[in-house]
Amino acid sequence: DQQVKQNSPSLSVQEGRISILNCDYTNSMFDYFLWYKKYPAEGPTFLISISSIKDKNEDGRFTVFLNKSAKHLSLHIVPSQPGDSAVYFCAASYNAGNNRKLIWGLGTSLAVNP
Amino acid sequence: NAGVMQNPRHLVRRRGQEARLRCSPMKGHSHVYWYRQLPEEGLKFMVYLQKENIIDESGMPKERFSAEFPKEGPSILRIQQVVRGDSAAYFCASSQAAGGGTEAFFGQGTRLTVV
């Protein structure tokens, strides 16, 4: 039962264009969403997050949009750069008793072509 | 301020041996999380620990796996009698605040290969 779904295993984009990575979730309890970026042989690195009370958060070239009614969020990278080529993980968090749970998607591999 | 340190980076074990994976959290972080990434899969939560306490081990296999985070020293993930299916990348993360919902910082992982 995949509560956080990244339906596109891979995405290829031309340098300078926009990259859009999508993430869908099923659990209405999620109240905080995060995107992590992972290079091969390294641990994930936090990229950007959004609280469920917002519908947009922007940080430089990265913007995350949240559509609660559709249980969908997306990460926009514009303009895309070759150094953005990595696996991007969507994660969602909720309160579970005395601690918070963090559920991860399977990741989308982004390739930005020069 | 050093990041999350995991060692070893690579670990090769024969079937039936024990694997010990170490994680030193970032300075000032008292919350540690272990994740496993199997080939072609995403990150799967295993266990969440605070100093000397296991808070959530719902993702940990019931047998052969254990974790600790002592008052002094690194967190240890121990896998006894390893099998081929344990081959994976094991990542440790730490955070300052409670819960993995806030930004957690990851180590570079330990890649375990069982031969």
Short mmCIF file of C-alpha atoms in Angstrom, two decimals:
data_model
loop_
_atom_site.label_atom_id
_atom_site.label_comp_id
_atom_site.label_asym_id
_atom_site.label_seq_id
_atom_site.Cartn_x
_atom_site.Cartn_y
_atom_site.Cartn_z
CA ASP A 1 0.00 0.00 0.00
CA GLN A 2 1.93 2.98 -1.35
CA GLN A 3 0.66 6.08 0.46
CA VAL A 4 3.00 8.37 -1.44
CA LYS A 5 3.21 7.74 -5.15
CA GLN A 6 5.61 9.07 -7.71
CA ASN A 7 4.21 7.57 -10.85
CA SER A 8 7.00 8.61 -13.18
CA PRO A 9 10.16 6.59 -12.52
CA SER A 10 12.14 8.85 -14.83
CA LEU A 11 12.00 12.20 -16.57
CA SER A 12 14.23 13.74 -19.22
CA VAL A 13 14.36 17.51 -19.79
CA GLN A 14 16.43 19.86 -21.88
CA GLU A 15 18.70 22.30 -20.09
CA GLY A 16 16.98 25.65 -19.54
CA ARG A 17 13.47 24.20 -19.71
CA ILE A 18 11.13 23.49 -16.82
CA SER A 19 11.20 20.19 -14.94
CA ILE A 20 7.96 19.14 -13.28
CA LEU A 21 8.03 16.23 -10.87
CA ASN A 22 4.74 14.94 -9.56
CA CYS A 23 3.68 13.24 -6.37
CA ASP A 24 0.29 11.91 -5.26
CA TYR A 25 -0.72 10.83 -1.78
CA THR A 26 -3.63 8.99 -0.26
CA ASN A 27 -3.49 9.72 3.47
CA SER A 28 -5.49 12.79 4.53
CA MET A 29 -3.50 12.91 7.76
CA PHE A 30 -0.38 14.16 5.99
CA ASP A 31 0.28 17.75 7.00
CA TYR A 32 3.83 18.38 5.84
CA PHE A 33 5.50 17.49 2.57
CA LEU A 34 9.15 17.44 1.62
CA TRP A 35 11.27 16.96 -1.46
CA TYR A 36 14.70 15.40 -1.24
CA LYS A 37 17.33 15.08 -3.92
CA LYS A 38 19.70 12.16 -4.12
CA TYR A 39 22.86 11.71 -6.14
CA PRO A 40 24.28 8.22 -6.69
CA ALA A 41 26.26 6.85 -3.75
CA GLU A 42 25.16 9.72 -1.52
CA GLY A 43 22.44 10.22 1.04
CA PRO A 44 19.32 12.24 0.24
CA THR A 45 19.60 16.00 0.66
CA PHE A 46 16.69 18.12 1.77
CA LEU A 47 15.50 20.42 -1.01
CA ILE A 48 12.24 22.14 -0.15
CA SER A 49 9.13 21.58 1.92
CA ILE A 50 5.56 22.80 2.25
CA SER A 51 3.03 22.79 5.03
CA SER A 52 -0.50 21.65 4.29
CA ILE A 53 -1.80 25.11 5.16
CA LYS A 54 -0.05 26.53 2.12
CA ASP A 55 -0.43 25.88 -1.58
CA LYS A 56 2.92 27.14 -2.79
CA ASN A 57 6.46 27.51 -1.53
CA GLU A 58 9.27 28.95 -3.57
CA ASP A 59 13.03 28.82 -3.07
CA GLY A 60 15.11 30.11 -5.94
CA ARG A 61 14.67 27.85 -8.95
CA PHE A 62 12.56 25.41 -6.97
CA THR A 63 8.83 25.77 -6.34
CA VAL A 64 6.54 23.24 -4.72
CA PHE A 65 2.80 23.38 -5.34
CA LEU A 66 0.27 21.60 -3.18
CA ASN A 67 -3.29 20.79 -4.25
CA LYS A 68 -4.94 19.33 -1.15
CA SER A 69 -8.27 18.58 -2.79
CA ALA A 70 -6.51 16.47 -5.41
CA LYS A 71 -3.96 15.11 -2.90
CA HIS A 72 -1.27 16.10 -5.32
CA LEU A 73 1.95 18.03 -5.12
CA SER A 74 4.52 18.93 -7.70
CA LEU A 75 8.06 20.24 -7.75
CA HIS A 76 8.96 22.72 -10.47
CA ILE A 77 12.56 23.41 -11.34
CA VAL A 78 13.13 26.32 -13.67
CA PRO A 79 15.42 26.73 -15.43
CA SER A 80 16.69 23.17 -15.25
CA GLN A 81 20.43 22.66 -15.13
CA PRO A 82 22.57 19.55 -15.79
CA GLY A 83 23.56 19.55 -12.11
CA ASP A 84 19.91 18.97 -11.23
CA SER A 85 20.18 15.45 -12.66
CA ALA A 86 19.44 13.22 -9.66
CA VAL A 87 16.72 11.12 -8.09
CA TYR A 88 14.02 13.21 -6.43
CA PHE A 89 12.05 11.77 -3.55
CA CYS A 90 8.74 13.09 -2.36
CA ALA A 91 7.99 12.48 1.32
CA ALA A 92 4.95 13.19 3.46
CA SER A 93 4.67 13.48 7.20
CA TYR A 94 1.94 13.20 9.84
CA ASN A 95 1.53 12.95 13.59
CA ALA A 96 1.29 9.37 14.83
CA GLY A 97 0.86 9.33 18.56
CA ASN A 98 4.09 10.38 20.24
CA ASN A 99 6.08 10.81 17.08
CA ARG A 100 5.82 11.89 13.49
CA LYS A 101 5.87 9.44 10.61
CA LEU A 102 7.61 10.19 7.35
CA ILE A 103 6.50 8.21 4.31
CA TRP A 104 8.53 8.20 1.13
CA GLY A 105 7.73 7.82 -2.53
CA LEU A 106 9.87 5.58 -4.74
CA GLY A 107 11.57 8.50 -6.44
CA THR A 108 11.79 10.01 -9.92
CA SER A 109 15.08 10.02 -11.75
CA LEU A 110 15.57 13.35 -13.51
CA ALA A 111 18.02 13.73 -16.36
CA VAL A 112 18.73 17.25 -17.58
CA ASN A 113 20.38 17.16 -20.97
CA PRO A 114 22.82 19.90 -22.02
CA ASN B 1 29.95 21.18 12.00
CA ALA B 2 30.33 17.71 10.62
CA GLY B 3 27.32 16.15 8.98
CA VAL B 4 25.85 12.77 9.69
CA MET B 5 28.66 10.25 9.56
CA GLN B 6 28.08 6.65 8.62
CA ASN B 7 30.64 3.91 8.56
CA PRO B 8 31.65 1.83 6.92
CA ARG B 9 30.64 3.13 3.49
CA HIS B 10 30.82 -0.36 2.05
CA LEU B 11 30.47 -3.63 3.91
CA VAL B 12 30.73 -7.12 2.51
CA ARG B 13 29.52 -10.02 4.59
CA ARG B 14 29.11 -13.73 3.93
CA ARG B 15 25.74 -15.30 4.55
CA GLY B 16 25.31 -16.04 8.24
CA GLN B 17 27.71 -13.38 9.49
CA GLU B 18 26.78 -10.29 11.46
CA ALA B 19 26.73 -6.77 10.05
CA ARG B 20 27.17 -3.71 12.26
CA LEU B 21 26.42 -0.32 10.78
CA ARG B 22 27.33 2.84 12.64
CA CYS B 23 25.83 6.30 12.53
CA SER B 24 27.03 9.43 14.29
CA PRO B 25 24.36 12.12 14.12
CA MET B 26 25.03 15.78 13.57
CA LYS B 27 26.18 17.67 16.63
CA GLY B 28 23.22 18.66 18.73
CA HIS B 29 20.87 16.15 17.12
CA SER B 30 19.32 13.59 19.43
CA HIS B 31 16.90 11.98 16.98
CA VAL B 32 18.15 9.25 14.67
CA TYR B 33 16.34 7.39 11.90
CA TRP B 34 17.44 4.38 9.90
CA TYR B 35 16.21 3.72 6.37
CA ARG B 36 16.85 0.96 3.90
CA GLN B 37 16.89 1.28 0.16
CA LEU B 38 16.66 -1.96 -1.75
CA PRO B 39 17.73 -2.02 -5.40
CA GLU B 40 15.18 -0.29 -7.63
CA GLU B 41 13.12 0.80 -4.64
CA GLY B 42 12.59 3.93 -2.58
CA LEU B 43 13.57 4.60 0.98
CA LYS B 44 11.86 2.44 3.56
CA PHE B 45 11.71 3.55 7.18
CA MET B 46 13.12 1.06 9.64
CA VAL B 47 13.50 2.58 13.09
CA TYR B 48 13.44 5.88 14.95
CA LEU B 49 15.53 6.32 18.09
CA GLN B 50 16.31 8.95 20.62
CA LYS B 51 19.13 8.66 23.09
CA GLU B 52 18.77 5.28 24.83
CA ASN B 53 15.21 4.83 23.57
CA ILE B 54 13.56 3.18 20.61
CA ILE B 55 10.60 5.35 19.69
CA ASP B 56 9.29 3.57 16.62
CA GLU B 57 10.56 0.30 15.21
CA SER B 58 7.54 -0.48 13.08
CA GLY B 59 9.64 -0.74 9.93
CA MET B 60 12.20 -3.10 11.35
CA PRO B 61 12.04 -6.81 10.51
CA LYS B 62 11.08 -8.74 13.63
CA GLU B 63 14.02 -11.11 13.49
CA ARG B 64 17.75 -10.63 13.10
CA PHE B 65 17.59 -6.81 13.11
CA SER B 66 18.21 -4.58 16.11
CA ALA B 67 19.14 -0.97 16.70
CA GLU B 68 20.44 1.06 19.56
CA PHE B 69 21.42 4.64 20.28
CA PRO B 70 23.39 4.66 23.53
CA LYS B 71 23.95 7.64 25.75
CA GLU B 72 27.49 7.85 24.49
CA GLY B 73 28.66 6.89 21.03
CA PRO B 74 27.03 6.30 17.68
CA SER B 75 23.79 4.62 16.83
CA ILE B 76 24.26 1.02 15.73
CA LEU B 77 22.12 -1.01 13.37
CA ARG B 78 22.90 -4.69 13.80
CA ILE B 79 21.90 -7.42 11.41
CA GLN B 80 22.54 -10.95 12.59
CA GLN B 81 22.91 -13.97 10.33
CA VAL B 82 22.73 -11.90 7.19
CA VAL B 83 21.06 -13.27 4.06
CA ARG B 84 21.34 -12.20 0.42
CA GLY B 85 18.10 -10.24 0.69
CA ASP B 86 19.70 -7.92 3.25
CA SER B 87 21.93 -6.49 0.51
CA ALA B 88 20.90 -2.85 0.30
CA ALA B 89 21.95 0.70 1.04
CA TYR B 90 21.26 1.65 4.65
CA PHE B 91 20.88 5.32 5.38
CA CYS B 92 20.90 7.07 8.69
CA ALA B 93 19.37 10.49 9.26
CA SER B 94 19.32 12.79 12.23
CA SER B 95 17.24 15.76 13.25
CA GLN B 96 17.22 18.28 16.00
CA ALA B 97 13.47 18.39 16.51
CA ALA B 98 11.20 15.48 17.22
CA GLY B 99 9.93 13.53 14.26
CA GLY B 100 11.07 12.99 10.72
CA GLY B 101 8.66 15.53 9.36
CA THR B 102 11.08 18.33 9.85
CA GLU B 103 14.21 18.53 7.83
CA ALA B 104 16.37 15.53 8.55
CA PHE B 105 19.96 15.32 7.45
CA PHE B 106 21.20 12.12 5.92
CA GLY B 107 24.51 10.37 5.98
CA GLN B 108 26.09 8.97 2.85
CA GLY B 109 24.86 5.50 3.62
CA THR B 110 26.38 2.09 4.09
CA ARG B 111 26.13 -0.25 1.16
CA LEU B 112 25.86 -3.79 2.45
CA THR B 113 26.60 -6.65 0.11
CA VAL B 114 25.94 -10.19 1.27
CA VAL B 115 27.80 -12.82 -0.70
#
